[in-house]
mmCIF file of C-alpha atoms in Angstrom:
data_model
loop_
_atom_site.group_PDB
_atom_site.id
_atom_site.type_symbol
_atom_site.label_atom_id
_atom_site.label_comp_id
_atom_site.label_asym_id
_atom_site.label_seq_id
_atom_site.Cartn_x
_atom_site.Cartn_y
_atom_site.Cartn_z
ATOM 1 C CA UNK A 1 -18.084 -18.586 -17.445
ATOM 2 C CA UNK A 2 -20.153 -15.467 -16.559
ATOM 3 C CA UNK A 3 -19.780 -14.098 -13.131
ATOM 4 C CA UNK A 4 -21.447 -11.186 -11.242
ATOM 5 C CA UNK A 5 -19.485 -9.317 -8.516
ATOM 6 C CA UNK A 6 -20.407 -6.628 -6.135
ATOM 7 C CA UNK A 7 -17.650 -4.381 -4.666
ATOM 8 C CA UNK A 8 -16.567 -0.731 -4.308
ATOM 9 C CA UNK A 9 -15.232 1.217 -7.310
ATOM 10 C CA UNK A 10 -13.644 4.645 -7.012
ATOM 11 C CA UNK A 11 -13.364 7.176 -9.810
ATOM 12 C CA UNK A 12 -12.638 10.851 -10.168
ATOM 13 C CA UNK A 13 -13.346 11.823 -13.862
ATOM 14 C CA UNK A 14 -14.039 10.211 -17.154
ATOM 15 C CA UNK A 15 -12.421 9.319 -20.446
ATOM 16 C CA UNK A 16 -13.783 8.051 -23.766
ATOM 17 C CA UNK A 17 -14.091 4.282 -24.260
ATOM 18 C CA UNK A 18 -14.886 3.126 -27.699
ATOM 19 C CA UNK A 19 -16.124 -0.325 -28.141
ATOM 20 C CA UNK A 20 -13.669 -2.472 -30.102
ATOM 21 C CA UNK A 21 -13.594 -6.155 -31.008
ATOM 22 C CA UNK A 22 -15.195 -8.426 -28.451
ATOM 23 C CA UNK A 23 -13.361 -11.156 -26.618
ATOM 24 C CA UNK A 24 -15.587 -13.629 -28.564
ATOM 25 C CA UNK A 25 -14.347 -12.095 -31.899
ATOM 26 C CA UNK A 26 -10.736 -12.446 -30.734
ATOM 27 C CA UNK A 27 -11.189 -16.071 -29.654
ATOM 28 C CA UNK A 28 -12.840 -17.027 -33.000
ATOM 29 C CA UNK A 29 -10.566 -14.997 -35.291
ATOM 30 C CA UNK A 30 -8.517 -17.065 -37.739
ATOM 31 C CA UNK A 31 -5.022 -17.906 -36.529
ATOM 32 C CA UNK A 32 -3.079 -15.784 -39.043
ATOM 33 C CA UNK A 33 -5.243 -12.729 -38.461
ATOM 34 C CA UNK A 34 -5.004 -13.078 -34.675
ATOM 35 C CA UNK A 35 -1.239 -13.601 -34.807
ATOM 36 C CA UNK A 36 -0.891 -10.225 -36.497
ATOM 37 C CA UNK A 37 -2.443 -8.600 -33.496
ATOM 38 C CA UNK A 38 0.035 -10.193 -31.100
ATOM 39 C CA UNK A 39 3.334 -8.474 -30.443
ATOM 40 C CA UNK A 40 6.135 -10.962 -29.791
ATOM 41 C CA UNK A 41 9.782 -10.785 -28.865
ATOM 42 C CA UNK A 42 12.561 -13.108 -27.770
ATOM 43 C CA UNK A 43 16.303 -13.555 -27.302
ATOM 44 C CA UNK A 44 16.743 -16.220 -29.868
ATOM 45 C CA UNK A 45 19.274 -14.289 -32.031
ATOM 46 C CA UNK A 46 21.183 -13.256 -28.983
ATOM 47 C CA UNK A 47 21.353 -16.768 -27.617
ATOM 48 C CA UNK A 48 22.515 -18.054 -31.024
ATOM 49 C CA UNK A 49 25.345 -15.413 -30.988
ATOM 50 C CA UNK A 50 26.407 -16.374 -27.555
ATOM 51 C CA UNK A 51 26.397 -20.061 -28.347
ATOM 52 C CA UNK A 52 28.443 -19.572 -31.479
ATOM 53 C CA UNK A 53 31.064 -17.540 -29.645
ATOM 54 C CA UNK A 54 31.157 -20.184 -26.964
ATOM 55 C CA UNK A 55 31.768 -22.978 -29.460
ATOM 56 C CA UNK A 56 34.465 -21.105 -31.412
ATOM 57 C CA UNK A 57 36.338 -19.385 -28.667
ATOM 58 C CA UNK A 58 36.003 -21.710 -25.685
ATOM 59 C CA UNK A 59 35.303 -25.048 -27.456
ATOM 60 C CA UNK A 60 32.144 -25.494 -25.361
ATOM 61 C CA UNK A 61 30.175 -28.492 -26.519
ATOM 62 C CA UNK A 62 26.779 -27.009 -27.006
ATOM 63 C CA UNK A 63 23.870 -28.369 -29.169
ATOM 64 C CA UNK A 64 23.235 -26.674 -32.447
ATOM 65 C CA UNK A 65 20.551 -25.291 -32.426
ATOM 66 C CA UNK A 66 20.594 -24.545 -28.705
ATOM 67 C CA UNK A 67 17.065 -24.821 -27.496
ATOM 68 C CA UNK A 68 16.706 -23.786 -23.815
ATOM 69 C CA UNK A 69 15.865 -26.804 -21.629
ATOM 70 C CA UNK A 70 12.768 -25.536 -19.818
ATOM 71 C CA UNK A 71 10.926 -28.202 -17.811
ATOM 72 C CA UNK A 72 9.697 -26.185 -14.749
ATOM 73 C CA UNK A 73 8.255 -22.758 -15.083
ATOM 74 C CA UNK A 74 7.035 -20.715 -12.095
ATOM 75 C CA UNK A 75 4.322 -18.165 -12.403
ATOM 76 C CA UNK A 76 6.009 -15.145 -10.789
ATOM 77 C CA UNK A 77 3.081 -12.814 -11.003
ATOM 78 C CA UNK A 78 -0.384 -12.535 -12.248
ATOM 79 C CA UNK A 79 -1.431 -9.000 -11.810
ATOM 80 C CA UNK A 80 -3.529 -6.130 -13.064
ATOM 81 C CA UNK A 81 -2.957 -2.475 -13.463
ATOM 82 C CA UNK A 82 -5.743 -0.020 -14.219
ATOM 83 C CA UNK A 83 -4.771 2.274 -17.164
ATOM 84 C CA UNK A 84 -7.029 4.939 -15.890
ATOM 85 C CA UNK A 85 -5.328 5.298 -12.530
ATOM 86 C CA UNK A 86 -3.152 8.251 -13.683
ATOM 87 C CA UNK A 87 -3.706 10.988 -11.060
ATOM 88 C CA UNK A 88 -3.038 14.834 -11.059
ATOM 89 C CA UNK A 89 0.520 14.517 -9.656
ATOM 90 C CA UNK A 90 1.515 11.937 -12.239
ATOM 91 C CA UNK A 91 -0.134 13.940 -14.920
ATOM 92 C CA UNK A 92 1.913 17.039 -14.115
ATOM 93 C CA UNK A 93 5.159 14.940 -13.964
ATOM 94 C CA UNK A 94 4.470 13.268 -17.397
ATOM 95 C CA UNK A 95 3.598 16.564 -19.075
ATOM 96 C CA UNK A 96 6.668 18.267 -17.639
ATOM 97 C CA UNK A 97 8.773 15.585 -19.368
ATOM 98 C CA UNK A 98 7.057 16.276 -22.709
ATOM 99 C CA UNK A 99 4.324 13.563 -22.618
ATOM 100 C CA UNK A 100 0.651 13.847 -22.240
ATOM 101 C CA UNK A 101 -1.779 12.396 -19.766
ATOM 102 C CA UNK A 102 -5.287 13.062 -18.392
ATOM 103 C CA UNK A 103 -7.000 12.882 -14.977
ATOM 104 C CA UNK A 104 -8.989 9.754 -15.346
ATOM 105 C CA UNK A 105 -11.020 7.068 -13.571
ATOM 106 C CA UNK A 106 -9.549 4.156 -11.732
ATOM 107 C CA UNK A 107 -10.654 0.977 -10.108
ATOM 108 C CA UNK A 108 -10.270 0.760 -6.413
ATOM 109 C CA UNK A 109 -7.890 -1.751 -4.877
ATOM 110 C CA UNK A 110 -10.693 -4.062 -4.059
ATOM 111 C CA UNK A 111 -12.260 -3.640 -7.506
ATOM 112 C CA UNK A 112 -8.999 -4.501 -9.243
ATOM 113 C CA UNK A 113 -8.530 -7.509 -6.909
ATOM 114 C CA UNK A 114 -11.936 -8.929 -7.432
ATOM 115 C CA UNK A 115 -11.738 -8.630 -11.249
ATOM 116 C CA UNK A 116 -8.178 -10.072 -11.371
ATOM 117 C CA UNK A 117 -9.101 -13.072 -9.255
ATOM 118 C CA UNK A 118 -11.952 -13.704 -11.710
ATOM 119 C CA UNK A 119 -9.563 -13.572 -14.623
ATOM 120 C CA UNK A 120 -7.115 -15.750 -12.836
ATOM 121 C CA UNK A 121 -9.698 -18.397 -12.041
ATOM 122 C CA UNK A 122 -10.492 -18.418 -15.808
ATOM 123 C CA UNK A 123 -6.865 -18.550 -16.855
ATOM 124 C CA UNK A 124 -4.937 -20.877 -14.666
ATOM 125 C CA UNK A 125 -6.002 -24.082 -16.392
ATOM 126 C CA UNK A 126 -5.431 -22.612 -19.862
ATOM 127 C CA UNK A 127 -1.949 -21.490 -18.859
ATOM 128 C CA UNK A 128 -1.120 -24.978 -17.579
ATOM 129 C CA UNK A 129 -2.432 -26.716 -20.585
ATOM 130 C CA UNK A 130 -0.454 -24.558 -22.983
ATOM 131 C CA UNK A 131 2.828 -25.442 -21.315
ATOM 132 C CA UNK A 132 1.910 -29.044 -20.833
ATOM 133 C CA UNK A 133 1.644 -29.567 -24.630
ATOM 134 C CA UNK A 134 5.469 -29.169 -24.703
ATOM 135 C CA UNK A 135 5.925 -31.295 -21.537
ATOM 136 C CA UNK A 136 6.682 -28.201 -19.522
ATOM 137 C CA UNK A 137 5.289 -28.084 -15.900
ATOM 138 C CA UNK A 138 3.728 -24.747 -14.828
ATOM 139 C CA UNK A 139 3.817 -24.034 -11.114
ATOM 140 C CA UNK A 140 2.154 -21.564 -8.850
ATOM 141 C CA UNK A 141 4.061 -20.043 -5.943
ATOM 142 C CA UNK A 142 2.338 -22.397 -3.587
ATOM 143 C CA UNK A 143 3.788 -25.272 -5.577
ATOM 144 C CA UNK A 144 7.449 -24.055 -6.164
ATOM 145 C CA UNK A 145 8.186 -22.134 -2.895
ATOM 146 C CA UNK A 146 9.076 -25.148 -0.870
ATOM 147 C CA UNK A 147 10.824 -23.617 2.170
ATOM 148 C CA UNK A 148 10.865 -20.505 4.185
ATOM 149 C CA UNK A 149 13.914 -19.188 2.561
ATOM 150 C CA UNK A 150 12.302 -19.315 -0.930
ATOM 151 C CA UNK A 151 9.157 -17.710 0.422
ATOM 152 C CA UNK A 152 11.109 -14.823 1.885
ATOM 153 C CA UNK A 153 13.042 -14.462 -1.356
ATOM 154 C CA UNK A 154 9.785 -14.310 -3.384
ATOM 155 C CA UNK A 155 8.176 -11.776 -0.885
ATOM 156 C CA UNK A 156 11.223 -9.445 -0.517
ATOM 157 C CA UNK A 157 13.201 -9.615 -3.840
ATOM 158 C CA UNK A 158 13.706 -6.265 -5.568
ATOM 159 C CA UNK A 159 14.066 -6.323 -9.339
ATOM 160 C CA UNK A 160 16.554 -3.899 -10.577
ATOM 161 C CA UNK A 161 15.211 -1.547 -13.242
ATOM 162 C CA UNK A 162 16.619 1.011 -15.731
ATOM 163 C CA UNK A 163 15.878 4.643 -15.831
ATOM 164 C CA UNK A 164 13.517 4.091 -18.691
ATOM 165 C CA UNK A 165 11.367 1.561 -16.933
ATOM 166 C CA UNK A 166 11.629 3.576 -13.654
ATOM 167 C CA UNK A 167 10.125 6.553 -15.525
ATOM 168 C CA UNK A 168 7.295 4.451 -16.825
ATOM 169 C CA UNK A 169 6.370 2.972 -13.523
ATOM 170 C CA UNK A 170 6.853 6.274 -11.623
ATOM 171 C CA UNK A 171 4.632 8.114 -14.092
ATOM 172 C CA UNK A 172 1.737 5.619 -13.273
ATOM 173 C CA UNK A 173 2.619 5.655 -9.573
ATOM 174 C CA UNK A 174 3.460 1.977 -9.604
ATOM 175 C CA UNK A 175 6.620 2.356 -7.485
ATOM 176 C CA UNK A 176 6.036 1.623 -3.865
ATOM 177 C CA UNK A 177 2.313 2.479 -4.053
ATOM 178 C CA UNK A 178 0.602 -0.870 -4.555
ATOM 179 C CA UNK A 179 -1.615 -0.241 -1.591
ATOM 180 C CA UNK A 180 -2.907 3.088 -2.937
ATOM 181 C CA UNK A 181 -3.954 2.226 -6.441
ATOM 182 C CA UNK A 182 -5.403 -0.693 -8.333
ATOM 183 C CA UNK A 183 -2.166 -2.407 -9.211
ATOM 184 C CA UNK A 184 -2.821 -5.742 -7.595
ATOM 185 C CA UNK A 185 -1.863 -9.323 -7.769
ATOM 186 C CA UNK A 186 -4.173 -12.313 -7.766
ATOM 187 C CA UNK A 187 -4.541 -14.051 -4.407
ATOM 188 C CA UNK A 188 -1.287 -15.876 -3.575
ATOM 189 C CA UNK A 189 0.960 -13.686 -5.775
ATOM 190 C CA UNK A 190 2.850 -10.346 -5.399
ATOM 191 C CA UNK A 191 3.146 -7.644 -8.092
ATOM 192 C CA UNK A 192 6.210 -7.556 -10.253
ATOM 193 C CA UNK A 193 5.341 -4.732 -12.728
ATOM 194 C CA UNK A 194 8.831 -4.226 -14.157
ATOM 195 C CA UNK A 195 8.922 -7.720 -15.690
ATOM 196 C CA UNK A 196 6.561 -6.844 -18.474
ATOM 197 C CA UNK A 197 7.500 -3.130 -19.183
ATOM 198 C CA UNK A 198 9.107 -2.512 -22.587
ATOM 199 C CA UNK A 199 8.021 -6.009 -23.590
ATOM 200 C CA UNK A 200 10.246 -7.465 -20.947
ATOM 201 C CA UNK A 201 13.391 -6.230 -22.619
ATOM 202 C CA UNK A 202 14.912 -4.057 -19.900
ATOM 203 C CA UNK A 203 18.599 -5.416 -19.502
ATOM 204 C CA UNK A 204 18.596 -4.791 -15.725
ATOM 205 C CA UNK A 205 15.258 -6.475 -15.275
ATOM 206 C CA UNK A 206 16.465 -9.439 -17.378
ATOM 207 C CA UNK A 207 19.519 -9.844 -15.217
ATOM 208 C CA UNK A 208 17.467 -9.605 -12.000
ATOM 209 C CA UNK A 209 14.863 -12.114 -13.314
ATOM 210 C CA UNK A 210 17.715 -14.652 -14.069
ATOM 211 C CA UNK A 211 18.944 -14.246 -10.544
ATOM 212 C CA UNK A 212 15.492 -14.681 -9.099
ATOM 213 C CA UNK A 213 14.814 -17.730 -11.311
ATOM 214 C CA UNK A 214 17.934 -19.437 -9.852
ATOM 215 C CA UNK A 215 17.003 -18.512 -6.277
ATOM 216 C CA UNK A 216 13.510 -19.925 -6.720
ATOM 217 C CA UNK A 217 14.870 -23.120 -8.270
ATOM 218 C CA UNK A 218 12.807 -23.175 -11.462
ATOM 219 C CA UNK A 219 13.926 -23.052 -15.126
ATOM 220 C CA UNK A 220 11.940 -19.856 -16.048
ATOM 221 C CA UNK A 221 9.584 -17.365 -14.599
ATOM 222 C CA UNK A 222 6.317 -16.379 -16.252
ATOM 223 C CA UNK A 223 4.773 -12.948 -15.656
ATOM 224 C CA UNK A 224 1.126 -12.109 -16.737
ATOM 225 C CA UNK A 225 -0.283 -8.614 -16.667
ATOM 226 C CA UNK A 226 -3.958 -7.812 -17.431
ATOM 227 C CA UNK A 227 -4.480 -3.992 -18.034
ATOM 228 C CA UNK A 228 -7.933 -2.579 -17.492
ATOM 229 C CA UNK A 229 -9.424 0.768 -18.295
ATOM 230 C CA UNK A 230 -12.631 2.366 -16.830
ATOM 231 C CA UNK A 231 -15.144 4.739 -18.503
ATOM 232 C CA UNK A 232 -18.494 5.604 -16.868
ATOM 233 C CA UNK A 233 -20.342 2.309 -16.589
ATOM 234 C CA UNK A 234 -17.828 0.184 -18.507
ATOM 235 C CA UNK A 235 -14.693 -1.600 -17.579
ATOM 236 C CA UNK A 236 -12.588 -2.559 -20.619
ATOM 237 C CA UNK A 237 -9.675 -4.879 -21.284
ATOM 238 C CA UNK A 238 -6.805 -2.554 -22.201
ATOM 239 C CA UNK A 239 -3.905 -4.964 -22.777
ATOM 240 C CA UNK A 240 -2.522 -8.475 -22.155
ATOM 241 C CA UNK A 241 1.206 -8.801 -21.552
ATOM 242 C CA UNK A 242 2.956 -12.184 -20.978
ATOM 243 C CA UNK A 243 6.734 -12.436 -20.467
ATOM 244 C CA UNK A 244 8.933 -15.484 -19.914
ATOM 245 C CA UNK A 245 12.405 -14.904 -18.461
ATOM 246 C CA UNK A 246 15.300 -17.346 -17.608
ATOM 247 C CA UNK A 247 18.990 -17.524 -17.087
ATOM 248 C CA UNK A 248 21.160 -17.513 -20.237
ATOM 249 C CA UNK A 249 21.242 -21.175 -21.560
ATOM 250 C CA UNK A 250 24.899 -20.394 -22.659
ATOM 251 C CA UNK A 251 27.258 -20.366 -19.601
ATOM 252 C CA UNK A 252 29.767 -17.583 -19.267
ATOM 253 C CA UNK A 253 33.459 -18.392 -19.880
ATOM 254 C CA UNK A 254 36.679 -16.348 -19.315
ATOM 255 C CA UNK A 255 37.846 -17.257 -22.877
ATOM 256 C CA UNK A 256 34.819 -15.780 -24.661
ATOM 257 C CA UNK A 257 35.036 -12.318 -25.933
ATOM 258 C CA UNK A 258 31.828 -10.376 -26.805
ATOM 259 C CA UNK A 259 33.031 -7.560 -28.890
ATOM 260 C CA UNK A 260 31.235 -4.327 -28.106
ATOM 261 C CA UNK A 261 28.743 -6.041 -25.953
ATOM 262 C CA UNK A 262 29.133 -8.138 -22.738
ATOM 263 C CA UNK A 263 27.809 -11.321 -21.448
ATOM 264 C CA UNK A 264 24.161 -11.281 -20.237
ATOM 265 C CA UNK A 265 23.367 -13.749 -17.437
ATOM 266 C CA UNK A 266 19.681 -13.737 -18.353
ATOM 267 C CA UNK A 267 17.390 -13.689 -21.329
ATOM 268 C CA UNK A 268 13.864 -12.756 -22.286
ATOM 269 C CA UNK A 269 12.907 -16.200 -23.592
ATOM 270 C CA UNK A 270 9.536 -15.053 -25.125
ATOM 271 C CA UNK A 271 7.028 -12.207 -24.952
ATOM 272 C CA UNK A 272 3.510 -12.153 -26.258
ATOM 273 C CA UNK A 273 0.970 -9.319 -25.807
ATOM 274 C CA UNK A 274 -1.487 -6.889 -27.339
ATOM 275 C CA UNK A 275 -2.446 -3.367 -26.583
ATOM 276 C CA UNK A 276 -6.256 -3.003 -27.227
ATOM 277 C CA UNK A 277 -6.440 0.681 -27.938
ATOM 278 C CA UNK A 278 -9.248 2.161 -25.888
ATOM 279 C CA UNK A 279 -10.370 -1.130 -24.391
ATOM 280 C CA UNK A 280 -12.722 -4.060 -24.936
ATOM 281 C CA UNK A 281 -15.644 -3.833 -22.499
ATOM 282 C CA UNK A 282 -16.275 -6.863 -20.339
ATOM 283 C CA UNK A 283 -17.976 -5.360 -17.248
ATOM 284 C CA UNK A 284 -20.570 -2.760 -16.292
ATOM 285 C CA UNK A 285 -21.095 -0.898 -12.978
ATOM 286 C CA UNK A 286 -23.393 1.694 -11.454
ATOM 287 C CA UNK A 287 -22.318 5.221 -12.584
ATOM 288 C CA UNK A 288 -21.549 6.917 -9.335
ATOM 289 C CA UNK A 289 -18.735 7.417 -6.862
ATOM 290 C CA UNK A 290 -18.411 4.285 -4.729
ATOM 291 C CA UNK A 291 -20.364 2.463 -7.392
ATOM 292 C CA UNK A 292 -20.887 -1.271 -7.489
ATOM 293 C CA UNK A 293 -20.488 -3.837 -10.313
ATOM 294 C CA UNK A 294 -23.649 -4.840 -12.051
ATOM 295 C CA UNK A 295 -22.054 -7.551 -14.047
ATOM 296 C CA UNK A 296 -18.617 -8.990 -14.861
ATOM 297 C CA UNK A 297 -18.611 -11.200 -17.978
ATOM 298 C CA UNK A 298 -15.384 -13.227 -18.486
ATOM 299 C CA UNK A 299 -16.874 -15.669 -20.916
ATOM 300 C CA UNK A 300 -14.149 -17.146 -23.185
ATOM 301 C CA UNK A 301 -11.368 -15.332 -21.314
ATOM 302 C CA UNK A 302 -9.714 -18.729 -20.720
ATOM 303 C CA UNK A 303 -9.792 -19.339 -24.480
ATOM 304 C CA UNK A 304 -8.230 -15.902 -25.124
ATOM 305 C CA UNK A 305 -5.438 -16.470 -22.664
ATOM 306 C CA UNK A 306 -4.849 -19.877 -24.160
ATOM 307 C CA UNK A 307 -4.370 -18.296 -27.637
ATOM 308 C CA UNK A 308 -1.635 -15.974 -26.289
ATOM 309 C CA UNK A 309 0.118 -18.694 -24.244
ATOM 310 C CA UNK A 310 0.004 -21.163 -27.102
ATOM 311 C CA UNK A 311 1.761 -18.633 -29.277
ATOM 312 C CA UNK A 312 4.351 -17.949 -26.530
ATOM 313 C CA UNK A 313 5.048 -21.644 -25.884
ATOM 314 C CA UNK A 314 5.149 -22.564 -29.562
ATOM 315 C CA UNK A 315 7.565 -19.710 -30.172
ATOM 316 C CA UNK A 316 9.778 -20.887 -27.394
ATOM 317 C CA UNK A 317 10.470 -24.090 -29.508
ATOM 318 C CA UNK A 318 10.374 -22.724 -33.082
ATOM 319 C CA UNK A 319 12.345 -19.460 -32.441
ATOM 320 C CA UNK A 320 15.368 -21.181 -30.819
ATOM 321 C CA UNK A 321 15.254 -24.071 -33.228
ATOM 322 C CA UNK A 322 15.476 -21.727 -36.167
ATOM 323 C CA UNK A 323 12.278 -23.015 -37.829
ATOM 324 C CA UNK A 324 10.788 -19.517 -38.561
#
């Protein structure tokens, strides 16, 4: 559905945005070709190893294969981060550490919020439908936060992160600066940027997500990040990242020895995402400081999100069943 929005956009410089494949081309791409564009990850091998140890060493009666019993999934966060928000302070910090960055445009907080809410309106039904195909109920915070204690937990919980993820978030000024830059969540959500960094594989994040999942009384938590990039009159889709975390389906047991490793209370069930290079244009705006949107076109975005979510949900079954 095509939508036109008017709102404030702030920017300080420019970068080069090269038109790539359109959203329509991605939606209509043959399955095998599209799947090659999607980066996926999961903990299926790890879960199988834990389950085998549990059967052999503790005589635990676990199904083989052990497919996680996921019936209720809560959407933890649906948020955007504008790739072009790197500022001079962050640029100096990144370059000092041997990286490279540029002083670039960024969407204002209101700009990011308006675009994200448009994406979310297009996506919610597609997300629900993908999970419903496997008889999994997908819930929004309004649906799974059923008492004041859970609401407080959702609002206040701090996800533990590793030094590597901390460096990534700090370089982009994500940490404790949501109000200053266009890293914003859709209405009704809060931002959880750590959940999708490094493909959702940070061990400390995984542990925290398992704890949070149990506190919020769902089987798994879904995090969706839409990354945008701005260049002159164009706003582009920079990346889609979707991560599904849960507690470890294999319970810990004192008789189980894990060799050089240790028991992990949580797992990254599935991850699906794509980095779109320099961005896929989907919006135009007036070219000036404090500019306004001329047009935001999210035609077919629901079908694009559906392709990613269908892959993620399908993998949730086939990866753990050993069918690949």
